[in-house]
JSON list of C-alpha atoms in Angstrom, two decimals:
[
{"chain": "A", "resi": 416, "resn": "UNK", "atom": "CA", "xyz": [0.00, 0.00, 0.00]},
{"chain": "A", "resi": 417, "resn": "UNK", "atom": "CA", "xyz": [1.33, 3.40, -0.94]},
{"chain": "A", "resi": 418, "resn": "UNK", "atom": "CA", "xyz": [1.40, 6.04, 1.75]},
{"chain": "A", "resi": 419, "resn": "UNK", "atom": "CA", "xyz": [0.37, 9.48, 0.53]},
{"chain": "A", "resi": 420, "resn": "UNK", "atom": "CA", "xyz": [0.84, 12.71, 2.40]},
{"chain": "A", "resi": 421, "resn": "UNK", "atom": "CA", "xyz": [-1.90, 15.25, 1.82]},
{"chain": "A", "resi": 422, "resn": "UNK", "atom": "CA", "xyz": [-1.44, 18.94, 2.47]},
{"chain": "A", "resi": 423, "resn": "UNK", "atom": "CA", "xyz": [-3.97, 21.77, 2.74]},
{"chain": "A", "resi": 424, "resn": "UNK", "atom": "CA", "xyz": [-2.93, 22.67, -0.81]},
{"chain": "A", "resi": 425, "resn": "UNK", "atom": "CA", "xyz": [-4.22, 19.27, -2.00]},
{"chain": "A", "resi": 426, "resn": "UNK", "atom": "CA", "xyz": [-7.48, 19.88, -0.18]},
{"chain": "A", "resi": 427, "resn": "UNK", "atom": "CA", "xyz": [-7.93, 23.22, -1.93]},
{"chain": "A", "resi": 428, "resn": "UNK", "atom": "CA", "xyz": [-7.22, 21.63, -5.31]},
{"chain": "A", "resi": 429, "resn": "UNK", "atom": "CA", "xyz": [-9.72, 18.82, -4.67]},
{"chain": "A", "resi": 430, "resn": "UNK", "atom": "CA", "xyz": [-12.39, 21.38, -3.80]},
{"chain": "A", "resi": 431, "resn": "UNK", "atom": "CA", "xyz": [-11.70, 23.21, -7.08]},
{"chain": "A", "resi": 432, "resn": "UNK", "atom": "CA", "xyz": [-12.16, 19.94, -8.97]},
{"chain": "A", "resi": 433, "resn": "UNK", "atom": "CA", "xyz": [-15.52, 19.39, -7.26]},
{"chain": "A", "resi": 434, "resn": "UNK", "atom": "CA", "xyz": [-16.70, 22.86, -8.31]},
{"chain": "A", "resi": 435, "resn": "UNK", "atom": "CA", "xyz": [-15.65, 22.23, -11.92]},
{"chain": "A", "resi": 436, "resn": "UNK", "atom": "CA", "xyz": [-17.44, 18.87, -11.95]},
{"chain": "A", "resi": 437, "resn": "UNK", "atom": "CA", "xyz": [-20.62, 20.51, -10.63]},
{"chain": "A", "resi": 438, "resn": "UNK", "atom": "CA", "xyz": [-20.42, 23.14, -13.38]},
{"chain": "A", "resi": 439, "resn": "UNK", "atom": "CA", "xyz": [-20.03, 20.44, -16.04]},
{"chain": "A", "resi": 440, "resn": "UNK", "atom": "CA", "xyz": [-23.08, 18.63, -14.69]},
{"chain": "A", "resi": 441, "resn": "UNK", "atom": "CA", "xyz": [-25.15, 21.81, -14.61]},
{"chain": "A", "resi": 442, "resn": "UNK", "atom": "CA", "xyz": [-24.16, 22.60, -18.21]},
{"chain": "A", "resi": 443, "resn": "UNK", "atom": "CA", "xyz": [-25.03, 19.08, -19.37]},
{"chain": "A", "resi": 444, "resn": "UNK", "atom": "CA", "xyz": [-28.41, 19.26, -17.64]},
{"chain": "A", "resi": 445, "resn": "UNK", "atom": "CA", "xyz": [-29.11, 22.51, -19.50]},
{"chain": "A", "resi": 446, "resn": "UNK", "atom": "CA", "xyz": [-28.15, 20.84, -22.80]},
{"chain": "A", "resi": 447, "resn": "UNK", "atom": "CA", "xyz": [-30.54, 17.98, -22.08]},
{"chain": "A", "resi": 448, "resn": "UNK", "atom": "CA", "xyz": [-33.30, 20.46, -21.28]},
{"chain": "A", "resi": 449, "resn": "UNK", "atom": "CA", "xyz": [-32.75, 22.21, -24.63]},
{"chain": "A", "resi": 450, "resn": "UNK", "atom": "CA", "xyz": [-32.79, 18.90, -26.47]},
{"chain": "A", "resi": 451, "resn": "UNK", "atom": "CA", "xyz": [-36.05, 17.91, -24.80]},
{"chain": "A", "resi": 452, "resn": "UNK", "atom": "CA", "xyz": [-37.67, 21.24, -25.72]},
{"chain": "A", "resi": 453, "resn": "UNK", "atom": "CA", "xyz": [-36.59, 20.83, -29.35]},
{"chain": "A", "resi": 454, "resn": "UNK", "atom": "CA", "xyz": [-37.72, 17.22, -29.43]},
{"chain": "A", "resi": 455, "resn": "UNK", "atom": "CA", "xyz": [-34.28, 15.97, -30.44]},
{"chain": "A", "resi": 456, "resn": "UNK", "atom": "CA", "xyz": [-32.96, 12.58, -29.32]},
{"chain": "A", "resi": 457, "resn": "UNK", "atom": "CA", "xyz": [-31.15, 12.94, -26.00]},
{"chain": "A", "resi": 458, "resn": "UNK", "atom": "CA", "xyz": [-29.91, 9.39, -25.30]},
{"chain": "A", "resi": 459, "resn": "UNK", "atom": "CA", "xyz": [-26.23, 10.24, -25.78]},
{"chain": "A", "resi": 460, "resn": "UNK", "atom": "CA", "xyz": [-26.59, 13.37, -23.64]},
{"chain": "A", "resi": 461, "resn": "UNK", "atom": "CA", "xyz": [-28.02, 11.23, -20.81]},
{"chain": "A", "resi": 462, "resn": "UNK", "atom": "CA", "xyz": [-25.11, 8.80, -21.12]},
{"chain": "A", "resi": 463, "resn": "UNK", "atom": "CA", "xyz": [-22.64, 11.66, -20.80]},
{"chain": "A", "resi": 464, "resn": "UNK", "atom": "CA", "xyz": [-24.57, 12.97, -17.80]},
{"chain": "A", "resi": 465, "resn": "UNK", "atom": "CA", "xyz": [-24.32, 9.55, -16.14]},
{"chain": "A", "resi": 466, "resn": "UNK", "atom": "CA", "xyz": [-20.54, 9.52, -16.65]},
{"chain": "A", "resi": 467, "resn": "UNK", "atom": "CA", "xyz": [-20.30, 13.05, -15.25]},
{"chain": "A", "resi": 468, "resn": "UNK", "atom": "CA", "xyz": [-22.24, 11.95, -12.15]},
{"chain": "A", "resi": 469, "resn": "UNK", "atom": "CA", "xyz": [-19.87, 8.99, -11.69]},
{"chain": "A", "resi": 470, "resn": "UNK", "atom": "CA", "xyz": [-16.85, 11.27, -12.08]},
{"chain": "A", "resi": 471, "resn": "UNK", "atom": "CA", "xyz": [-18.25, 13.70, -9.51]},
{"chain": "A", "resi": 472, "resn": "UNK", "atom": "CA", "xyz": [-18.93, 10.84, -7.08]},
{"chain": "A", "resi": 473, "resn": "UNK", "atom": "CA", "xyz": [-15.30, 9.69, -7.37]},
{"chain": "A", "resi": 474, "resn": "UNK", "atom": "CA", "xyz": [-14.04, 13.23, -6.80]},
{"chain": "A", "resi": 475, "resn": "UNK", "atom": "CA", "xyz": [-16.26, 13.60, -3.72]},
{"chain": "A", "resi": 476, "resn": "UNK", "atom": "CA", "xyz": [-14.86, 10.36, -2.30]},
{"chain": "A", "resi": 477, "resn": "UNK", "atom": "CA", "xyz": [-11.31, 11.61, -2.88]},
{"chain": "A", "resi": 478, "resn": "UNK", "atom": "CA", "xyz": [-12.18, 14.95, -1.25]},
{"chain": "A", "resi": 479, "resn": "UNK", "atom": "CA", "xyz": [-13.51, 13.16, 1.84]},
{"chain": "A", "resi": 480, "resn": "UNK", "atom": "CA", "xyz": [-10.32, 11.09, 2.04]},
{"chain": "A", "resi": 481, "resn": "UNK", "atom": "CA", "xyz": [-8.10, 14.17, 1.76]},
{"chain": "A", "resi": 482, "resn": "UNK", "atom": "CA", "xyz": [-10.17, 16.07, 4.35]},
{"chain": "A", "resi": 483, "resn": "UNK", "atom": "CA", "xyz": [-9.87, 13.17, 6.77]},
{"chain": "A", "resi": 484, "resn": "UNK", "atom": "CA", "xyz": [-6.10, 12.85, 6.23]},
{"chain": "A", "resi": 485, "resn": "UNK", "atom": "CA", "xyz": [-5.45, 16.58, 6.62]},
{"chain": "A", "resi": 486, "resn": "UNK", "atom": "CA", "xyz": [-7.62, 16.69, 9.74]},
{"chain": "A", "resi": 487, "resn": "UNK", "atom": "CA", "xyz": [-5.85, 13.65, 11.25]},
{"chain": "A", "resi": 488, "resn": "UNK", "atom": "CA", "xyz": [-2.48, 15.23, 10.47]},
{"chain": "A", "resi": 489, "resn": "UNK", "atom": "CA", "xyz": [-3.52, 18.48, 12.15]},
{"chain": "A", "resi": 490, "resn": "UNK", "atom": "CA", "xyz": [-4.79, 16.64, 15.23]},
{"chain": "A", "resi": 491, "resn": "UNK", "atom": "CA", "xyz": [-1.68, 14.48, 15.51]},
{"chain": "A", "resi": 492, "resn": "UNK", "atom": "CA", "xyz": [0.58, 17.52, 15.27]},
{"chain": "A", "resi": 493, "resn": "UNK", "atom": "CA", "xyz": [-1.32, 19.06, 18.19]},
{"chain": "A", "resi": 494, "resn": "UNK", "atom": "CA", "xyz": [-0.58, 16.04, 20.39]},
{"chain": "A", "resi": 495, "resn": "UNK", "atom": "CA", "xyz": [3.12, 15.82, 19.53]},
{"chain": "A", "resi": 496, "resn": "UNK", "atom": "CA", "xyz": [5.60, 16.69, 22.29]},
{"chain": "A", "resi": 497, "resn": "UNK", "atom": "CA", "xyz": [6.81, 20.28, 22.22]},
{"chain": "A", "resi": 498, "resn": "UNK", "atom": "CA", "xyz": [10.61, 20.56, 21.83]},
{"chain": "A", "resi": 499, "resn": "UNK", "atom": "CA", "xyz": [12.32, 22.66, 24.47]},
{"chain": "A", "resi": 500, "resn": "UNK", "atom": "CA", "xyz": [13.66, 26.01, 23.36]},
{"chain": "A", "resi": 501, "resn": "UNK", "atom": "CA", "xyz": [11.31, 26.43, 20.39]},
{"chain": "A", "resi": 502, "resn": "UNK", "atom": "CA", "xyz": [11.02, 30.10, 19.50]},
{"chain": "A", "resi": 503, "resn": "UNK", "atom": "CA", "xyz": [7.78, 30.21, 17.53]},
{"chain": "A", "resi": 504, "resn": "UNK", "atom": "CA", "xyz": [4.48, 28.67, 18.61]},
{"chain": "A", "resi": 505, "resn": "UNK", "atom": "CA", "xyz": [3.18, 25.75, 16.52]},
{"chain": "A", "resi": 506, "resn": "UNK", "atom": "CA", "xyz": [0.24, 26.29, 14.19]},
{"chain": "A", "resi": 507, "resn": "UNK", "atom": "CA", "xyz": [-2.42, 23.67, 13.61]},
{"chain": "A", "resi": 508, "resn": "UNK", "atom": "CA", "xyz": [-5.29, 23.85, 11.17]},
{"chain": "A", "resi": 509, "resn": "UNK", "atom": "CA", "xyz": [-8.45, 22.73, 12.92]},
{"chain": "A", "resi": 510, "resn": "UNK", "atom": "CA", "xyz": [-12.09, 22.86, 12.03]},
{"chain": "A", "resi": 511, "resn": "UNK", "atom": "CA", "xyz": [-13.97, 25.12, 14.42]},
{"chain": "A", "resi": 512, "resn": "UNK", "atom": "CA", "xyz": [-16.68, 23.18, 16.21]},
{"chain": "A", "resi": 513, "resn": "UNK", "atom": "CA", "xyz": [-14.86, 19.83, 15.93]},
{"chain": "A", "resi": 514, "resn": "UNK", "atom": "CA", "xyz": [-12.10, 20.60, 18.41]},
{"chain": "A", "resi": 515, "resn": "UNK", "atom": "CA", "xyz": [-12.94, 23.06, 21.13]},
{"chain": "A", "resi": 516, "resn": "UNK", "atom": "CA", "xyz": [-10.21, 25.22, 22.55]},
{"chain": "A", "resi": 517, "resn": "UNK", "atom": "CA", "xyz": [-11.83, 27.07, 25.47]},
{"chain": "A", "resi": 518, "resn": "UNK", "atom": "CA", "xyz": [-8.77, 29.16, 26.32]},
{"chain": "A", "resi": 519, "resn": "UNK", "atom": "CA", "xyz": [-8.42, 30.35, 22.69]},
{"chain": "A", "resi": 520, "resn": "UNK", "atom": "CA", "xyz": [-11.88, 31.59, 21.73]},
{"chain": "A", "resi": 521, "resn": "UNK", "atom": "CA", "xyz": [-12.25, 33.46, 18.46]},
{"chain": "A", "resi": 522, "resn": "UNK", "atom": "CA", "xyz": [-13.23, 37.12, 18.74]},
{"chain": "A", "resi": 523, "resn": "UNK", "atom": "CA", "xyz": [-15.62, 36.85, 15.79]},
{"chain": "A", "resi": 524, "resn": "UNK", "atom": "CA", "xyz": [-18.32, 34.21, 15.40]},
{"chain": "A", "resi": 525, "resn": "UNK", "atom": "CA", "xyz": [-17.84, 31.95, 12.40]},
{"chain": "A", "resi": 526, "resn": "UNK", "atom": "CA", "xyz": [-19.50, 29.06, 10.62]},
{"chain": "A", "resi": 527, "resn": "UNK", "atom": "CA", "xyz": [-18.46, 25.48, 11.36]},
{"chain": "A", "resi": 528, "resn": "UNK", "atom": "CA", "xyz": [-17.23, 24.83, 7.82]},
{"chain": "A", "resi": 529, "resn": "UNK", "atom": "CA", "xyz": [-14.60, 27.59, 7.88]},
{"chain": "A", "resi": 530, "resn": "UNK", "atom": "CA", "xyz": [-10.99, 26.63, 8.60]},
{"chain": "A", "resi": 531, "resn": "UNK", "atom": "CA", "xyz": [-9.02, 28.71, 11.08]},
{"chain": "A", "resi": 532, "resn": "UNK", "atom": "CA", "xyz": [-5.41, 28.53, 12.21]},
{"chain": "A", "resi": 533, "resn": "UNK", "atom": "CA", "xyz": [-5.09, 28.44, 16.00]},
{"chain": "A", "resi": 534, "resn": "UNK", "atom": "CA", "xyz": [-1.98, 28.82, 18.08]},
{"chain": "A", "resi": 535, "resn": "UNK", "atom": "CA", "xyz": [-1.49, 25.59, 19.95]}
]
């Protein structure tokens, strides 16, 4: 089994791919709608739409995997021992609402799906 390291950059890229896939699906659904209004055959358009749905499903699965790996990496870095004499505090990317840090409350309220760096 190959071990892959995912970074927040990979997560951002996977989210961009999901957005593009959703746009392709929306465009294909509009094409099918136009074909139905004109009365043209739309069998091939439906086949393409099915493949686009499958592609989007695969990309969503990959996104979930990357999110889980990045989140696990962030949580494991929070629990690592702190070396003595470190000058700068460590940063960890955590999802607000998943891990509560009562001594480090944010000054502004935010949604649960927004990522924030916290000093740990």
